[in-house]
Amino acid sequence: MAIAKLEPVEHLKEYELYTLKDREAELLETGPDTEVGDMTTAIQDTHERVQNKRMQYLAYTIYQSWPDQESGILPLEKYNQMGRELGEKFAPGHLVWVTTHTDKKNTHNHITICSVHSETGKALALKKADIRRLHEINNGIARENGLSLNLPRVKDPTLNLPDHVRQMFAQGKPHWMIHMVEKIDFARAISTDFDEFKSHLHFLGVGTVIEDKNITYTYGGDEK
């Protein structure tokens, strides 16, 4: 199943350098046909050109990953193309970059989307219905390419969270607890054993402390 996870990009230039880092493995980046030069500058220029109020996040990223049995069976360009199709269908009119990595067991895409429309300056819609639409598009692409689908989550992602956090989730508002739970679920879905699970969590910025039969998760540099 091709899994797709969306989250904000907090430090755009650092994120761009991370996606392009040499991992001694195949890597492919494609960008908008209309843009020349680096991703960070193009996104910053777009924000300055189309809107006056500075947004909290200049870009969002979709992390699209395939399980090991579906990784490497297609040309690298095909995985990149599927990432581009997902980004452009989810956010038409927004600048999209797709970086495809093969350095891990799972072939995966970092799909970077400018948070404002290139012409209207309208912010990217990220309500619950839009997130569901993201997964529907992702499943449609998987179906068209003969790949397995991403099944919906069985449990409520706000289960056992404080009431005010659940209310924020219902209103489509961000909260670090919700981001952490989503990343834990994502890591669990693509992992085949506990060590791999911890490795994915570390990559996603979630720490783990194991005591007897309990696991404590930390987020934001072990501050939360």
PDB file of C-alpha atoms in Angstrom:
ATOM      1  CA  MET A   1       0.000   0.000   0.000  1.00  0.00           C
ATOM      2  CA  ALA A   2       1.340   3.431  -0.943  1.00  0.00           C
ATOM      3  CA  ILE A   3       1.074   5.548   2.186  1.00  0.00           C
ATOM      4  CA  ALA A   4       0.782   9.335   2.037  1.00  0.00           C
ATOM      5  CA  LYS A   5       1.418  11.629   5.012  1.00  0.00           C
ATOM      6  CA  LEU A   6       1.155  15.426   4.855  1.00  0.00           C
ATOM      7  CA  GLU A   7       2.855  17.858   7.229  1.00  0.00           C
ATOM      8  CA  PRO A   8       4.143  21.460   7.219  1.00  0.00           C
ATOM      9  CA  VAL A   9       7.720  22.361   6.321  1.00  0.00           C
ATOM     10  CA  GLU A  10       9.078  24.425   9.202  1.00  0.00           C
ATOM     11  CA  HIS A  11      12.580  25.216   7.891  1.00  0.00           C
ATOM     12  CA  LEU A  12      12.382  25.255   4.112  1.00  0.00           C
ATOM     13  CA  LYS A  13      16.063  25.579   3.162  1.00  0.00           C
ATOM     14  CA  GLU A  14      17.170  22.910   5.648  1.00  0.00           C
ATOM     15  CA  TYR A  15      14.433  20.636   4.359  1.00  0.00           C
ATOM     16  CA  GLU A  16      15.510  21.173   0.744  1.00  0.00           C
ATOM     17  CA  LEU A  17      19.133  20.355   1.590  1.00  0.00           C
ATOM     18  CA  TYR A  18      17.982  17.231   3.429  1.00  0.00           C
ATOM     19  CA  THR A  19      15.974  15.930   0.460  1.00  0.00           C
ATOM     20  CA  LEU A  20      18.938  16.472  -1.895  1.00  0.00           C
ATOM     21  CA  LYS A  21      21.592  15.009   0.431  1.00  0.00           C
ATOM     22  CA  ASP A  22      23.829  12.380  -1.183  1.00  0.00           C
ATOM     23  CA  ARG A  23      22.770   9.010   0.245  1.00  0.00           C
ATOM     24  CA  GLU A  24      24.916   6.863  -2.061  1.00  0.00           C
ATOM     25  CA  ALA A  25      21.730   5.629  -3.715  1.00  0.00           C
ATOM     26  CA  GLU A  26      19.527   6.608  -6.619  1.00  0.00           C
ATOM     27  CA  LEU A  27      17.819   9.975  -6.199  1.00  0.00           C
ATOM     28  CA  LEU A  28      15.612  11.899  -8.608  1.00  0.00           C
ATOM     29  CA  GLU A  29      14.158  15.397  -8.222  1.00  0.00           C
ATOM     30  CA  THR A  30      11.711  17.027 -10.607  1.00  0.00           C
ATOM     31  CA  GLY A  31      10.240  20.519 -10.298  1.00  0.00           C
ATOM     32  CA  PRO A  32       7.684  22.737 -12.038  1.00  0.00           C
ATOM     33  CA  ASP A  33       8.368  23.361 -15.721  1.00  0.00           C
ATOM     34  CA  THR A  34       7.958  27.103 -15.166  1.00  0.00           C
ATOM     35  CA  GLU A  35      10.639  27.412 -12.481  1.00  0.00           C
ATOM     36  CA  VAL A  36      14.404  27.648 -12.834  1.00  0.00           C
ATOM     37  CA  GLY A  37      16.777  27.520  -9.861  1.00  0.00           C
ATOM     38  CA  ASP A  38      16.439  26.195  -6.330  1.00  0.00           C
ATOM     39  CA  MET A  39      13.151  25.268  -4.681  1.00  0.00           C
ATOM     40  CA  THR A  40      13.457  27.538  -1.638  1.00  0.00           C
ATOM     41  CA  THR A  41      13.966  30.709  -3.689  1.00  0.00           C
ATOM     42  CA  ALA A  42      11.096  29.862  -6.052  1.00  0.00           C
ATOM     43  CA  ILE A  43       8.676  29.301  -3.169  1.00  0.00           C
ATOM     44  CA  GLN A  44       9.761  32.463  -1.343  1.00  0.00           C
ATOM     45  CA  ASP A  45       9.418  34.509  -4.544  1.00  0.00           C
ATOM     46  CA  THR A  46       5.917  33.113  -5.131  1.00  0.00           C
ATOM     47  CA  HIS A  47       4.777  34.141  -1.642  1.00  0.00           C
ATOM     48  CA  GLU A  48       6.152  37.658  -2.090  1.00  0.00           C
ATOM     49  CA  ARG A  49       4.547  38.000  -5.508  1.00  0.00           C
ATOM     50  CA  VAL A  50       1.002  36.820  -4.809  1.00  0.00           C
ATOM     51  CA  GLN A  51       0.240  37.864  -1.240  1.00  0.00           C
ATOM     52  CA  ASN A  52       1.074  40.493   1.350  1.00  0.00           C
ATOM     53  CA  LYS A  53       0.489  38.656   4.634  1.00  0.00           C
ATOM     54  CA  ARG A  54       3.282  36.219   5.503  1.00  0.00           C
ATOM     55  CA  MET A  55       1.993  32.724   6.236  1.00  0.00           C
ATOM     56  CA  GLN A  56       3.291  30.532   9.049  1.00  0.00           C
ATOM     57  CA  TYR A  57       4.420  27.834   6.604  1.00  0.00           C
ATOM     58  CA  LEU A  58       5.764  28.543   3.127  1.00  0.00           C
ATOM     59  CA  ALA A  59       5.331  24.935   2.037  1.00  0.00           C
ATOM     60  CA  TYR A  60       3.921  21.532   2.934  1.00  0.00           C
ATOM     61  CA  THR A  61       5.353  18.127   2.221  1.00  0.00           C
ATOM     62  CA  ILE A  62       3.625  14.874   1.370  1.00  0.00           C
ATOM     63  CA  TYR A  63       5.662  11.823   2.310  1.00  0.00           C
ATOM     64  CA  GLN A  64       4.584   9.059  -0.093  1.00  0.00           C
ATOM     65  CA  SER A  65       6.058   5.613   0.557  1.00  0.00           C
ATOM     66  CA  TRP A  66       5.725   2.100  -0.839  1.00  0.00           C
ATOM     67  CA  PRO A  67       6.281  -1.166   1.104  1.00  0.00           C
ATOM     68  CA  ASP A  68       9.353  -3.258   0.354  1.00  0.00           C
ATOM     69  CA  GLN A  69       7.440  -5.655  -1.918  1.00  0.00           C
ATOM     70  CA  GLU A  70       6.360  -2.725  -4.117  1.00  0.00           C
ATOM     71  CA  SER A  71       9.655  -0.812  -3.945  1.00  0.00           C
ATOM     72  CA  GLY A  72      12.097  -1.117  -6.824  1.00  0.00           C
ATOM     73  CA  ILE A  73       9.765  -3.078  -9.098  1.00  0.00           C
ATOM     74  CA  LEU A  74       9.168   0.000 -11.278  1.00  0.00           C
ATOM     75  CA  PRO A  75      11.627   2.460 -12.844  1.00  0.00           C
ATOM     76  CA  LEU A  76      12.660   5.330 -10.581  1.00  0.00           C
ATOM     77  CA  GLU A  77      10.994   7.771 -12.975  1.00  0.00           C
ATOM     78  CA  LYS A  78       7.654   5.998 -12.492  1.00  0.00           C
ATOM     79  CA  TYR A  79       7.675   6.463  -8.711  1.00  0.00           C
ATOM     80  CA  ASN A  80       8.584  10.120  -9.248  1.00  0.00           C
ATOM     81  CA  GLN A  81       5.765  10.460 -11.773  1.00  0.00           C
ATOM     82  CA  MET A  82       3.250   8.993  -9.304  1.00  0.00           C
ATOM     83  CA  GLY A  83       4.422  11.521  -6.723  1.00  0.00           C
ATOM     84  CA  ARG A  84       4.018  14.380  -9.176  1.00  0.00           C
ATOM     85  CA  GLU A  85       0.531  13.189 -10.092  1.00  0.00           C
ATOM     86  CA  LEU A  86      -0.434  13.079  -6.417  1.00  0.00           C
ATOM     87  CA  GLY A  87       0.914  16.568  -5.703  1.00  0.00           C
ATOM     88  CA  GLU A  88      -0.603  18.220  -8.779  1.00  0.00           C
ATOM     89  CA  LYS A  89      -4.019  16.576  -8.344  1.00  0.00           C
ATOM     90  CA  PHE A  90      -4.140  17.430  -4.639  1.00  0.00           C
ATOM     91  CA  ALA A  91      -2.976  21.040  -5.090  1.00  0.00           C
ATOM     92  CA  PRO A  92      -3.668  22.217  -8.664  1.00  0.00           C
ATOM     93  CA  GLY A  93      -2.140  25.622  -9.391  1.00  0.00           C
ATOM     94  CA  HIS A  94       0.501  25.253  -6.670  1.00  0.00           C
ATOM     95  CA  LEU A  95       4.216  24.771  -7.360  1.00  0.00           C
ATOM     96  CA  VAL A  96       5.224  21.131  -6.785  1.00  0.00           C
ATOM     97  CA  TRP A  97       8.629  19.461  -6.426  1.00  0.00           C
ATOM     98  CA  VAL A  98       9.088  15.688  -6.127  1.00  0.00           C
ATOM     99  CA  THR A  99      12.251  14.065  -4.756  1.00  0.00           C
ATOM    100  CA  THR A 100      12.389  10.263  -4.994  1.00  0.00           C
ATOM    101  CA  HIS A 101      14.677   8.346  -2.602  1.00  0.00           C
ATOM    102  CA  THR A 102      15.793   4.711  -2.725  1.00  0.00           C
ATOM    103  CA  ASP A 103      18.272   4.737   0.183  1.00  0.00           C
ATOM    104  CA  LYS A 104      15.865   2.997   2.569  1.00  0.00           C
ATOM    105  CA  LYS A 105      14.049  -0.319   2.200  1.00  0.00           C
ATOM    106  CA  ASN A 106      10.959   1.558   1.086  1.00  0.00           C
ATOM    107  CA  THR A 107      11.098   3.663  -2.079  1.00  0.00           C
ATOM    108  CA  HIS A 108       9.554   6.991  -1.136  1.00  0.00           C
ATOM    109  CA  ASN A 109       8.810  10.489  -2.403  1.00  0.00           C
ATOM    110  CA  HIS A 110       9.133  13.852  -0.694  1.00  0.00           C
ATOM    111  CA  ILE A 111       6.479  15.942  -2.455  1.00  0.00           C
ATOM    112  CA  THR A 112       6.947  19.631  -1.638  1.00  0.00           C
ATOM    113  CA  ILE A 113       4.022  21.972  -2.318  1.00  0.00           C
ATOM    114  CA  CYS A 114       4.080  25.760  -2.112  1.00  0.00           C
ATOM    115  CA  SER A 115       1.379  26.713   0.381  1.00  0.00           C
ATOM    116  CA  VAL A 116      -0.133  29.438  -1.847  1.00  0.00           C
ATOM    117  CA  HIS A 117      -1.660  29.242  -5.323  1.00  0.00           C
ATOM    118  CA  SER A 118       0.725  30.608  -7.936  1.00  0.00           C
ATOM    119  CA  GLU A 119      -1.878  33.000  -9.417  1.00  0.00           C
ATOM    120  CA  THR A 120      -4.550  33.693  -6.810  1.00  0.00           C
ATOM    121  CA  GLY A 121      -2.402  33.571  -3.667  1.00  0.00           C
ATOM    122  CA  LYS A 122      -5.075  31.417  -1.994  1.00  0.00           C
ATOM    123  CA  ALA A 123      -3.748  29.202   0.777  1.00  0.00           C
ATOM    124  CA  LEU A 124      -3.738  25.428   0.360  1.00  0.00           C
ATOM    125  CA  ALA A 125      -6.885  23.925   1.925  1.00  0.00           C
ATOM    126  CA  LEU A 126      -6.034  21.446   4.667  1.00  0.00           C
ATOM    127  CA  LYS A 127      -9.291  20.566   6.378  1.00  0.00           C
ATOM    128  CA  LYS A 128     -10.313  16.991   7.233  1.00  0.00           C
ATOM    129  CA  ALA A 129     -12.132  16.625   3.918  1.00  0.00           C
ATOM    130  CA  ASP A 130      -8.964  17.662   2.053  1.00  0.00           C
ATOM    131  CA  ILE A 131      -6.863  15.085   3.906  1.00  0.00           C
ATOM    132  CA  ARG A 132      -9.413  12.402   3.002  1.00  0.00           C
ATOM    133  CA  ARG A 133      -9.216  13.615  -0.588  1.00  0.00           C
ATOM    134  CA  LEU A 134      -5.421  13.232  -0.469  1.00  0.00           C
ATOM    135  CA  HIS A 135      -5.749   9.559   0.466  1.00  0.00           C
ATOM    136  CA  GLU A 136      -8.431   9.000  -2.162  1.00  0.00           C
ATOM    137  CA  ILE A 137      -6.160  10.455  -4.865  1.00  0.00           C
ATOM    138  CA  ASN A 138      -3.261   8.351  -3.607  1.00  0.00           C
ATOM    139  CA  ASN A 139      -5.372   5.194  -3.717  1.00  0.00           C
ATOM    140  CA  GLY A 140      -6.573   6.076  -7.215  1.00  0.00           C
ATOM    141  CA  ILE A 141      -2.978   6.352  -8.432  1.00  0.00           C
ATOM    142  CA  ALA A 142      -2.098   3.038  -6.770  1.00  0.00           C
ATOM    143  CA  ARG A 143      -5.116   1.356  -8.377  1.00  0.00           C
ATOM    144  CA  GLU A 144      -4.204   2.662 -11.839  1.00  0.00           C
ATOM    145  CA  ASN A 145      -0.685   1.239 -11.480  1.00  0.00           C
ATOM    146  CA  GLY A 146      -1.690  -2.152 -10.095  1.00  0.00           C
ATOM    147  CA  LEU A 147      -0.409  -1.405  -6.585  1.00  0.00           C
ATOM    148  CA  SER A 148      -2.108  -2.095  -3.264  1.00  0.00           C
ATOM    149  CA  LEU A 149      -4.303   0.504  -1.591  1.00  0.00           C
ATOM    150  CA  ASN A 150      -3.809   2.394   1.663  1.00  0.00           C
ATOM    151  CA  LEU A 151      -6.580   1.161   3.953  1.00  0.00           C
ATOM    152  CA  PRO A 152      -8.308   3.647   6.296  1.00  0.00           C
ATOM    153  CA  ARG A 153      -7.231   3.843   9.909  1.00  0.00           C
ATOM    154  CA  VAL A 154      -9.239   1.529  12.169  1.00  0.00           C
ATOM    155  CA  LYS A 155      -8.992   3.583  15.356  1.00  0.00           C
ATOM    156  CA  ASP A 156      -9.911   7.196  15.955  1.00  0.00           C
ATOM    157  CA  PRO A 157      -6.619   9.178  15.799  1.00  0.00           C
ATOM    158  CA  THR A 158      -7.841  11.338  18.703  1.00  0.00           C
ATOM    159  CA  LEU A 159      -8.476   8.360  20.986  1.00  0.00           C
ATOM    160  CA  ASN A 160      -7.162   9.058  24.521  1.00  0.00           C
ATOM    161  CA  LEU A 161      -6.197  12.634  23.640  1.00  0.00           C
ATOM    162  CA  PRO A 162      -7.409  15.610  25.733  1.00  0.00           C
ATOM    163  CA  ASP A 163     -10.820  17.062  24.861  1.00  0.00           C
ATOM    164  CA  HIS A 164      -9.409  20.378  23.616  1.00  0.00           C
ATOM    165  CA  VAL A 165      -7.105  18.527  21.205  1.00  0.00           C
ATOM    166  CA  ARG A 166     -10.004  16.434  19.897  1.00  0.00           C
ATOM    167  CA  GLN A 167     -11.994  19.615  19.335  1.00  0.00           C
ATOM    168  CA  MET A 168      -9.098  21.139  17.396  1.00  0.00           C
ATOM    169  CA  PHE A 169      -8.889  17.987  15.268  1.00  0.00           C
ATOM    170  CA  ALA A 170     -12.617  18.174  14.516  1.00  0.00           C
ATOM    171  CA  GLN A 171     -12.144  21.790  13.386  1.00  0.00           C
ATOM    172  CA  GLY A 172      -9.187  20.877  11.165  1.00  0.00           C
ATOM    173  CA  LYS A 173      -6.716  22.822  13.321  1.00  0.00           C
ATOM    174  CA  PRO A 174      -3.103  21.630  13.839  1.00  0.00           C
ATOM    175  CA  HIS A 175      -1.758  20.403  17.174  1.00  0.00           C
ATOM    176  CA  TRP A 176       1.547  18.717  17.991  1.00  0.00           C
ATOM    177  CA  MET A 177      -0.196  15.758  19.679  1.00  0.00           C
ATOM    178  CA  ILE A 178      -2.176  15.016  16.517  1.00  0.00           C
ATOM    179  CA  HIS A 179       0.969  15.319  14.373  1.00  0.00           C
ATOM    180  CA  MET A 180       2.772  12.909  16.706  1.00  0.00           C
ATOM    181  CA  VAL A 181      -0.027  10.321  16.653  1.00  0.00           C
ATOM    182  CA  GLU A 182      -0.217  10.483  12.859  1.00  0.00           C
ATOM    183  CA  LYS A 183       3.545   9.934  12.566  1.00  0.00           C
ATOM    184  CA  ILE A 184       3.407   6.979  14.984  1.00  0.00           C
ATOM    185  CA  ASP A 185       0.599   5.400  12.959  1.00  0.00           C
ATOM    186  CA  PHE A 186       2.491   6.024   9.736  1.00  0.00           C
ATOM    187  CA  ALA A 187       5.673   4.433  11.097  1.00  0.00           C
ATOM    188  CA  ARG A 188       3.722   1.429  12.391  1.00  0.00           C
ATOM    189  CA  ALA A 189       2.047   0.909   9.016  1.00  0.00           C
ATOM    190  CA  ILE A 190       5.307   0.740   7.042  1.00  0.00           C
ATOM    191  CA  SER A 191       7.395  -1.208   9.598  1.00  0.00           C
ATOM    192  CA  THR A 192       7.959  -4.950   9.687  1.00  0.00           C
ATOM    193  CA  ASP A 193       9.606  -5.115  13.133  1.00  0.00           C
ATOM    194  CA  PHE A 194      10.142  -2.960  16.211  1.00  0.00           C
ATOM    195  CA  ASP A 195      13.658  -1.829  15.322  1.00  0.00           C
ATOM    196  CA  GLU A 196      12.414  -0.616  11.949  1.00  0.00           C
ATOM    197  CA  PHE A 197       9.491   1.082  13.712  1.00  0.00           C
ATOM    198  CA  LYS A 198      11.901   3.022  15.977  1.00  0.00           C
ATOM    199  CA  SER A 199      14.067   3.925  12.996  1.00  0.00           C
ATOM    200  CA  HIS A 200      11.118   5.378  11.094  1.00  0.00           C
ATOM    201  CA  LEU A 201      10.002   7.318  14.182  1.00  0.00           C
ATOM    202  CA  HIS A 202      13.478   8.783  14.621  1.00  0.00           C
ATOM    203  CA  PHE A 203      13.438   9.877  10.968  1.00  0.00           C
ATOM    204  CA  LEU A 204      10.041  11.533  11.558  1.00  0.00           C
ATOM    205  CA  GLY A 205      11.235  13.375  14.678  1.00  0.00           C
ATOM    206  CA  VAL A 206       9.536  11.171  17.283  1.00  0.00           C
ATOM    207  CA  GLY A 207      11.626   9.739  20.116  1.00  0.00           C
ATOM    208  CA  THR A 208      10.916   6.535  22.063  1.00  0.00           C
ATOM    209  CA  VAL A 209      11.665   5.619  25.677  1.00  0.00           C
ATOM    210  CA  ILE A 210      11.043   1.950  26.516  1.00  0.00           C
ATOM    211  CA  GLU A 211      10.377   0.953  30.145  1.00  0.00           C
ATOM    212  CA  ASP A 212       9.192  -2.579  30.936  1.00  0.00           C
ATOM    213  CA  LYS A 213       6.072  -3.012  28.793  1.00  0.00           C
ATOM    214  CA  ASN A 214       5.445   0.697  28.237  1.00  0.00           C
ATOM    215  CA  ILE A 215       6.604   3.062  25.481  1.00  0.00           C
ATOM    216  CA  THR A 216       6.804   6.805  26.012  1.00  0.00           C
ATOM    217  CA  TYR A 217       6.891   8.910  22.855  1.00  0.00           C
ATOM    218  CA  THR A 218       8.625  12.288  22.799  1.00  0.00           C
ATOM    219  CA  TYR A 219       8.187  15.042  20.247  1.00  0.00           C
ATOM    220  CA  GLY A 220       9.817  18.345  19.391  1.00  0.00           C
ATOM    221  CA  GLY A 221      13.371  17.579  20.493  1.00  0.00           C
ATOM    222  CA  ASP A 222      12.201  15.551  23.528  1.00  0.00           C
ATOM    223  CA  GLU A 223      10.425  18.643  24.869  1.00  0.00           C
ATOM    224  CA  LYS A 224       6.873  17.226  24.672  1.00  0.00           C
TER     225      LYS A 224
END
